[in-house]
Amino acid sequence: MAGRRRVGRTTFVVAAAVLAVSLAAGTAAVLGSPGADKAAAPPAATPAGIACPADLAVPDGAPRLAADFSPVAVTVCRDETRRRADGGLDLITVELRGDRVAELTAALRLPDLDATRGACRTMLRRSVGWFALHDAGGRSVRPRAPLDECGNARREAAEAFAALPLTRVADTVVRELESAGAAAAGCAQDWKNMIAIDAPTARPGRGADLVGDEVRICVYRVGADTGQFVRGELVDRGERRTAIGRALAAAGPAGECTRTAERFAVLRPPSAEGAEVYVELDGCNRVLLPAPDGAGRLLAQAGPRLIRLIDEP
């Protein structure tokens, strides 16, 4: 969406159900089969040492399935998100197992197709996700899928992988994506400091009030890469909303700045995507806002009153 600079897988944007076949080669997200959450025959025990890793990227250069390896079970790992009872959001790794692997085994034994047979006419990146096969003797392998003319996993292998009957056996929290406080405030957990990014190219200009009666205020502390959520609130009409608008409109063109801000606020009208205003809460107290003509951004100077109004609890 225009103007919005939230960070995420985040962004993984993220859904608990993911695509059946990953659209990016080597991506960590993989699909559970249609039977993944249904009751299934108890899967064969997974050999010791095979568990879902923290990084589910599928490496290049994996070997093909050897002719003398006879799979009897499979372990599949995928990433999902899970909303906690307190409203926060976690990234989790899901471990699934199954023992009906005949169709996948047959598909994995198909040959690679000749990439020189003709021009590749698709930009689709098709792959299977993270999986390991196990034999009756307790050995485990992680073979790659056969490739088509475009260097993607062959459709037969991708479809057989997506159709695996699997039983969900374990969930492991990888990290928090969104805190309970950010979720309650309607703010992203991370946000880029767009003032630092856009200040060199922004034009000096005057401030302007925000669109609409409501403004969501999200405050971030500057980190190594992105701003980390501190607090947030929705200011709905009333004297404070009016005062914030007037203080913004009173901001004059920004001057030279030699100080680095440690905190910044993102002011967002909920009904006007792309109309975010950024305010440094310390440092040079600059304001970054959309230009009225739609051509880039303007850099203005916040007064002490605007900073106090934003910092009110």
CSV table of C-alpha atoms in Angstrom, one decimal:
chain,number,residue,atom,x,y,z
A,1,MET,CA,0.0,0.0,0.0
A,2,ALA,CA,1.3,3.4,-0.9
A,3,GLY,CA,3.3,5.2,1.7
A,4,ARG,CA,3.2,2.5,4.3
A,5,ARG,CA,6.6,1.3,5.5
A,6,ARG,CA,5.9,-1.4,8.1
A,7,VAL,CA,8.4,-4.2,8.4
A,8,GLY,CA,7.3,-7.6,8.7
A,9,ARG,CA,7.4,-11.5,7.5
A,10,THR,CA,6.4,-9.6,8.2
A,11,THR,CA,5.1,-8.7,7.4
A,12,PHE,CA,6.0,-12.1,7.0
A,13,VAL,CA,1.9,-10.4,6.1
A,14,VAL,CA,1.1,-13.5,7.2
A,15,ALA,CA,-1.5,-16.1,7.3
A,16,ALA,CA,-1.9,-19.4,9.2
A,17,ALA,CA,-2.8,-21.2,6.0
A,18,VAL,CA,-0.1,-20.8,3.3
A,19,LEU,CA,0.1,-21.7,-0.4
A,20,ALA,CA,0.2,-25.3,-1.3
A,21,VAL,CA,3.4,-24.9,-3.3
A,22,SER,CA,5.8,-22.1,-2.4
A,23,LEU,CA,6.0,-19.4,-5.1
A,24,ALA,CA,9.6,-18.7,-4.3
A,25,ALA,CA,12.3,-21.2,-4.8
A,26,GLY,CA,13.8,-22.0,-1.4
A,27,THR,CA,11.2,-20.2,0.6
A,28,ALA,CA,10.6,-21.3,4.2
A,29,ALA,CA,6.8,-21.4,3.9
A,30,VAL,CA,5.3,-24.7,2.8
A,31,LEU,CA,1.9,-26.1,2.6
A,32,GLY,CA,0.2,-28.6,4.8
A,33,SER,CA,-1.7,-31.2,2.8
A,34,PRO,CA,-5.6,-31.2,2.9
A,35,GLY,CA,-5.4,-33.9,5.5
A,36,ALA,CA,-2.8,-32.3,7.7
A,37,ASP,CA,-5.1,-31.4,10.6
A,38,LYS,CA,-7.4,-34.4,10.3
A,39,ALA,CA,-7.0,-37.7,12.1
A,40,ALA,CA,-4.7,-40.0,10.2
A,41,ALA,CA,-3.0,-43.3,10.7
A,42,PRO,CA,-0.2,-43.0,13.3
A,43,PRO,CA,2.9,-42.0,11.5
A,44,ALA,CA,6.1,-44.0,11.8
A,45,ALA,CA,8.5,-42.9,14.5
A,46,THR,CA,10.9,-40.2,13.3
A,47,PRO,CA,14.6,-41.3,13.7
A,48,ALA,CA,16.6,-39.5,16.3
A,49,GLY,CA,18.3,-36.3,15.1
A,50,ILE,CA,15.5,-35.3,12.6
A,51,ALA,CA,13.6,-32.3,13.8
A,52,CYS,CA,12.5,-29.0,12.3
A,53,PRO,CA,15.4,-26.6,12.0
A,54,ALA,CA,15.1,-22.9,12.7
A,55,ASP,CA,15.9,-22.1,9.1
A,56,LEU,CA,13.5,-23.9,6.7
A,57,ALA,CA,15.1,-22.7,3.5
A,58,VAL,CA,15.6,-25.5,1.0
A,59,PRO,CA,19.3,-25.6,0.1
A,60,ASP,CA,20.6,-25.7,-3.4
A,61,GLY,CA,22.7,-28.7,-4.4
A,62,ALA,CA,20.7,-31.4,-2.5
A,63,PRO,CA,21.1,-34.9,-3.9
A,64,ARG,CA,18.4,-36.8,-5.8
A,65,LEU,CA,16.7,-39.7,-4.0
A,66,ALA,CA,19.0,-42.7,-4.3
A,67,ALA,CA,17.7,-45.8,-6.0
A,68,ASP,CA,18.6,-48.0,-3.0
A,69,PHE,CA,16.7,-45.9,-0.5
A,70,SER,CA,13.1,-47.1,0.3
A,71,PRO,CA,11.1,-44.4,2.2
A,72,VAL,CA,8.5,-45.5,4.7
A,73,ALA,CA,7.8,-42.2,6.4
A,74,VAL,CA,8.2,-38.5,6.0
A,75,THR,CA,8.7,-35.4,8.2
A,76,VAL,CA,7.5,-32.1,6.9
A,77,CYS,CA,8.2,-28.7,8.5
A,78,ARG,CA,6.5,-25.4,7.8
A,79,ASP,CA,6.2,-21.9,9.2
A,80,GLU,CA,2.9,-20.5,10.4
A,81,THR,CA,1.8,-17.6,12.6
A,82,ARG,CA,-0.3,-18.0,15.7
A,83,ARG,CA,-2.2,-15.4,17.6
A,84,ARG,CA,-1.8,-15.6,21.3
A,85,ALA,CA,-4.5,-15.2,23.9
A,86,ASP,CA,-3.1,-11.8,24.9
A,87,GLY,CA,-3.4,-10.6,21.3
A,88,GLY,CA,0.3,-11.0,20.4
A,89,LEU,CA,1.4,-12.8,17.3
A,90,ASP,CA,4.2,-15.5,17.1
A,91,LEU,CA,6.0,-17.2,14.3
A,92,ILE,CA,6.0,-20.9,14.9
A,93,THR,CA,7.5,-23.9,13.2
A,94,VAL,CA,5.0,-26.8,12.7
A,95,GLU,CA,6.3,-30.4,12.5
A,96,LEU,CA,4.1,-32.9,10.6
A,97,ARG,CA,4.6,-36.6,9.9
A,98,GLY,CA,3.1,-39.2,7.7
A,99,ASP,CA,3.7,-42.7,6.4
A,100,ARG,CA,1.9,-42.7,3.1
A,101,VAL,CA,4.7,-41.7,0.9
A,102,ALA,CA,4.4,-44.0,-2.2
A,103,GLU,CA,3.2,-41.2,-4.5
A,104,LEU,CA,5.8,-38.7,-3.4
A,105,THR,CA,8.5,-41.3,-3.7
A,106,ALA,CA,7.5,-42.1,-7.3
A,107,ALA,CA,7.4,-38.4,-8.2
A,108,LEU,CA,10.8,-37.8,-6.6
A,109,ARG,CA,12.3,-40.5,-8.8
A,110,LEU,CA,11.2,-38.8,-12.0
A,111,PRO,CA,14.1,-37.4,-14.1
A,112,ASP,CA,15.0,-33.8,-14.5
A,113,LEU,CA,13.6,-32.3,-17.7
A,114,ASP,CA,16.0,-30.8,-20.3
A,115,ALA,CA,16.3,-27.1,-19.8
A,116,THR,CA,17.6,-26.7,-23.4
A,117,ARG,CA,14.4,-28.0,-25.0
A,118,GLY,CA,12.9,-24.6,-25.4
A,119,ALA,CA,12.4,-21.2,-23.9
A,120,CYS,CA,11.0,-21.0,-20.4
A,121,ARG,CA,7.8,-19.0,-20.7
A,122,THR,CA,6.8,-18.7,-17.0
A,123,MET,CA,8.1,-16.6,-14.1
A,124,LEU,CA,6.5,-19.0,-11.6
A,125,ARG,CA,9.0,-20.3,-9.0
A,126,ARG,CA,7.6,-23.7,-7.9
A,127,SER,CA,9.3,-25.7,-5.2
A,128,VAL,CA,8.5,-28.2,-2.5
A,129,GLY,CA,9.2,-27.2,1.1
A,130,TRP,CA,11.3,-28.7,3.9
A,131,PHE,CA,10.9,-32.5,4.2
A,132,ALA,CA,12.9,-35.5,5.2
A,133,LEU,CA,12.3,-39.1,4.2
A,134,HIS,CA,12.9,-42.1,6.5
A,135,ASP,CA,13.4,-45.8,5.8
A,136,ALA,CA,12.6,-48.8,7.9
A,137,GLY,CA,16.2,-49.0,9.1
A,138,GLY,CA,16.1,-45.6,10.7
A,139,ARG,CA,18.1,-43.8,8.0
A,140,SER,CA,17.0,-40.3,6.9
A,141,VAL,CA,17.6,-38.3,3.7
A,142,ARG,CA,16.6,-34.9,2.4
A,143,PRO,CA,16.6,-35.2,-1.4
A,144,ARG,CA,15.7,-32.5,-3.9
A,145,ALA,CA,12.7,-32.7,-6.2
A,146,PRO,CA,13.2,-33.3,-10.0
A,147,LEU,CA,13.4,-30.1,-12.0
A,148,ASP,CA,11.3,-29.0,-15.0
A,149,GLU,CA,12.5,-27.1,-18.1
A,150,CYS,CA,12.5,-23.8,-16.1
A,151,GLY,CA,14.6,-25.1,-13.2
A,152,ASN,CA,11.5,-25.4,-10.9
A,153,ALA,CA,10.3,-28.5,-9.1
A,154,ARG,CA,8.4,-30.7,-11.5
A,155,ARG,CA,4.7,-30.3,-11.1
A,156,GLU,CA,4.2,-34.0,-10.2
A,157,ALA,CA,6.6,-33.7,-7.2
A,158,ALA,CA,5.0,-30.5,-6.0
A,159,GLU,CA,1.5,-31.9,-6.3
A,160,ALA,CA,2.5,-35.2,-4.5
A,161,PHE,CA,4.1,-33.2,-1.7
A,162,ALA,CA,1.0,-31.0,-1.3
A,163,ALA,CA,-1.3,-34.0,-1.2
A,164,LEU,CA,0.7,-35.9,1.6
A,165,PRO,CA,-1.6,-37.1,4.4
A,166,LEU,CA,0.1,-35.7,7.5
A,167,THR,CA,-0.4,-35.6,11.2
A,168,ARG,CA,0.6,-32.4,13.1
A,169,VAL,CA,2.9,-33.6,16.0
A,170,ALA,CA,4.6,-30.5,17.3
A,171,ASP,CA,4.6,-26.7,17.3
A,172,THR,CA,7.7,-24.7,18.3
A,173,VAL,CA,7.7,-20.9,18.8
A,174,VAL,CA,10.4,-19.3,16.7
A,175,ARG,CA,10.0,-15.7,17.7
A,176,GLU,CA,7.4,-13.0,18.5
A,177,LEU,CA,6.2,-11.1,15.5
A,178,GLU,CA,3.8,-8.7,17.2
A,179,SER,CA,3.6,-7.9,20.9
A,180,ALA,CA,0.3,-7.8,22.8
A,181,GLY,CA,0.7,-4.0,23.2
A,182,ALA,CA,1.2,-3.4,19.5
A,183,ALA,CA,-1.7,-5.6,18.6
A,184,ALA,CA,-4.0,-3.8,21.1
A,185,ALA,CA,-2.9,-0.4,19.8
A,186,GLY,CA,-3.3,-1.3,16.2
A,187,CYS,CA,0.4,-0.6,15.5
A,188,ALA,CA,3.0,-2.6,13.7
A,189,GLN,CA,5.7,-4.1,15.8
A,190,ASP,CA,8.4,-2.7,13.6
A,191,TRP,CA,8.5,0.4,11.4
A,192,LYS,CA,11.2,2.0,9.3
A,193,ASN,CA,12.4,5.4,10.3
A,194,MET,CA,11.3,7.1,7.1
A,195,ILE,CA,12.5,10.5,8.3
A,196,ALA,CA,16.1,9.2,8.3
A,197,ILE,CA,15.6,7.5,4.9
A,198,ASP,CA,13.7,10.3,3.1
A,199,ALA,CA,15.2,13.4,4.6
A,200,PRO,CA,18.0,13.7,2.0
A,201,THR,CA,15.5,13.9,-0.8
A,202,ALA,CA,12.6,15.6,0.8
A,203,ARG,CA,11.7,19.2,0.1
A,204,PRO,CA,11.5,21.8,2.9
A,205,GLY,CA,7.9,22.7,3.4
A,206,ARG,CA,5.2,23.6,5.8
A,207,GLY,CA,3.2,21.2,7.9
A,208,ALA,CA,-0.5,20.3,7.4
A,209,ASP,CA,-3.3,18.7,9.4
A,210,LEU,CA,-4.0,15.0,9.0
A,211,VAL,CA,-7.0,13.7,7.1
A,212,GLY,CA,-10.1,12.6,9.1
A,213,ASP,CA,-11.3,12.9,12.7
A,214,GLU,CA,-9.2,10.0,14.0
A,215,VAL,CA,-5.4,9.6,14.2
A,216,ARG,CA,-3.5,6.5,15.3
A,217,ILE,CA,-0.3,7.4,17.0
A,218,CYS,CA,2.5,4.7,17.1
A,219,VAL,CA,5.7,5.5,18.9
A,220,TYR,CA,8.9,3.7,18.1
A,221,ARG,CA,12.4,3.6,19.5
A,222,VAL,CA,15.1,3.7,16.8
A,223,GLY,CA,17.0,0.3,16.5
A,224,ALA,CA,19.8,-1.0,14.5
A,225,ASP,CA,17.6,-1.7,11.4
A,226,THR,CA,14.1,-0.5,12.2
A,227,GLY,CA,12.1,1.3,14.9
A,228,GLN,CA,10.7,-1.0,17.6
A,229,PHE,CA,7.2,-0.5,19.0
A,230,VAL,CA,7.1,1.4,22.4
A,231,ARG,CA,3.4,2.4,22.7
A,232,GLY,CA,0.4,3.4,20.6
A,233,GLU,CA,-3.1,4.8,20.8
A,234,LEU,CA,-6.1,6.0,18.8
A,235,VAL,CA,-6.9,9.7,19.3
A,236,ASP,CA,-10.6,10.1,18.3
A,237,ARG,CA,-11.9,13.7,17.8
A,238,GLY,CA,-11.9,15.9,20.9
A,239,GLU,CA,-9.6,18.7,22.0
A,240,ARG,CA,-6.4,16.7,21.7
A,241,ARG,CA,-7.1,15.7,18.2
A,242,THR,CA,-7.8,19.3,17.2
A,243,ALA,CA,-4.7,20.5,19.0
A,244,ILE,CA,-2.5,17.9,17.2
A,245,GLY,CA,-3.9,19.1,13.8
A,246,ARG,CA,-3.2,22.7,14.6
A,247,ALA,CA,0.3,22.0,15.8
A,248,LEU,CA,1.0,20.0,12.7
A,249,ALA,CA,-0.3,22.8,10.4
A,250,ALA,CA,1.9,25.3,12.3
A,251,ALA,CA,5.1,23.4,11.5
A,252,GLY,CA,7.4,25.5,9.3
A,253,PRO,CA,10.2,24.4,6.9
A,254,ALA,CA,12.9,22.3,8.5
A,255,GLY,CA,16.4,23.6,8.8
A,256,GLU,CA,19.8,21.8,8.9
A,257,CYS,CA,20.0,18.8,11.3
A,258,THR,CA,23.1,17.3,12.9
A,259,ARG,CA,21.4,15.3,15.6
A,260,THR,CA,20.1,11.8,15.5
A,261,ALA,CA,16.6,11.0,16.9
A,262,GLU,CA,16.2,8.1,19.3
A,263,ARG,CA,12.4,8.0,19.0
A,264,PHE,CA,9.9,8.8,16.3
A,265,ALA,CA,6.1,8.6,16.0
A,266,VAL,CA,4.0,7.5,13.0
A,267,LEU,CA,0.7,9.4,12.8
A,268,ARG,CA,-1.8,7.5,10.6
A,269,PRO,CA,-5.4,8.4,9.7
A,270,PRO,CA,-7.1,5.0,9.8
A,271,SER,CA,-9.2,5.9,6.8
A,272,ALA,CA,-6.5,7.3,4.6
A,273,GLU,CA,-3.8,4.8,3.6
A,274,GLY,CA,-0.5,6.4,2.5
A,275,ALA,CA,-1.1,9.6,4.4
A,276,GLU,CA,1.3,8.8,7.3
A,277,VAL,CA,3.1,11.7,9.0
A,278,TYR,CA,6.4,11.0,10.8
A,279,VAL,CA,7.6,13.1,13.7
A,280,GLU,CA,10.9,12.9,15.5
A,281,LEU,CA,10.3,13.0,19.2
A,282,ASP,CA,13.8,14.1,20.0
A,283,GLY,CA,16.9,15.0,18.0
A,284,CYS,CA,15.9,17.7,15.5
A,285,ASN,CA,12.1,17.2,15.9
A,286,ARG,CA,11.6,17.1,12.2
A,287,VAL,CA,8.2,16.2,10.5
A,288,LEU,CA,8.0,14.2,7.3
A,289,LEU,CA,4.7,14.4,5.5
A,290,PRO,CA,3.3,13.8,2.0
A,291,ALA,CA,3.6,16.8,-0.4
A,292,PRO,CA,0.2,18.3,-1.3
A,293,ASP,CA,0.9,17.9,-5.0
A,294,GLY,CA,1.6,14.2,-4.5
A,295,ALA,CA,5.3,14.7,-5.6
A,296,GLY,CA,7.4,13.2,-2.9
A,297,ARG,CA,7.7,14.3,0.7
A,298,LEU,CA,8.1,17.5,2.6
A,299,LEU,CA,10.3,18.1,5.6
A,300,ALA,CA,9.0,20.5,8.3
A,301,GLN,CA,10.0,21.5,11.8
A,302,ALA,CA,7.9,20.4,14.8
A,303,GLY,CA,7.3,22.8,17.7
A,304,PRO,CA,7.5,21.8,21.3
A,305,ARG,CA,3.7,21.7,21.6
A,306,LEU,CA,3.3,19.0,18.9
A,307,ILE,CA,5.9,16.9,20.7
A,308,ARG,CA,4.1,17.2,24.0
A,309,LEU,CA,0.7,16.4,22.4
A,310,ILE,CA,2.1,13.2,20.9
A,311,ASP,CA,3.9,12.2,24.1
A,312,GLU,CA,0.8,12.5,26.3
A,313,PRO,CA,-0.1,9.1,27.7
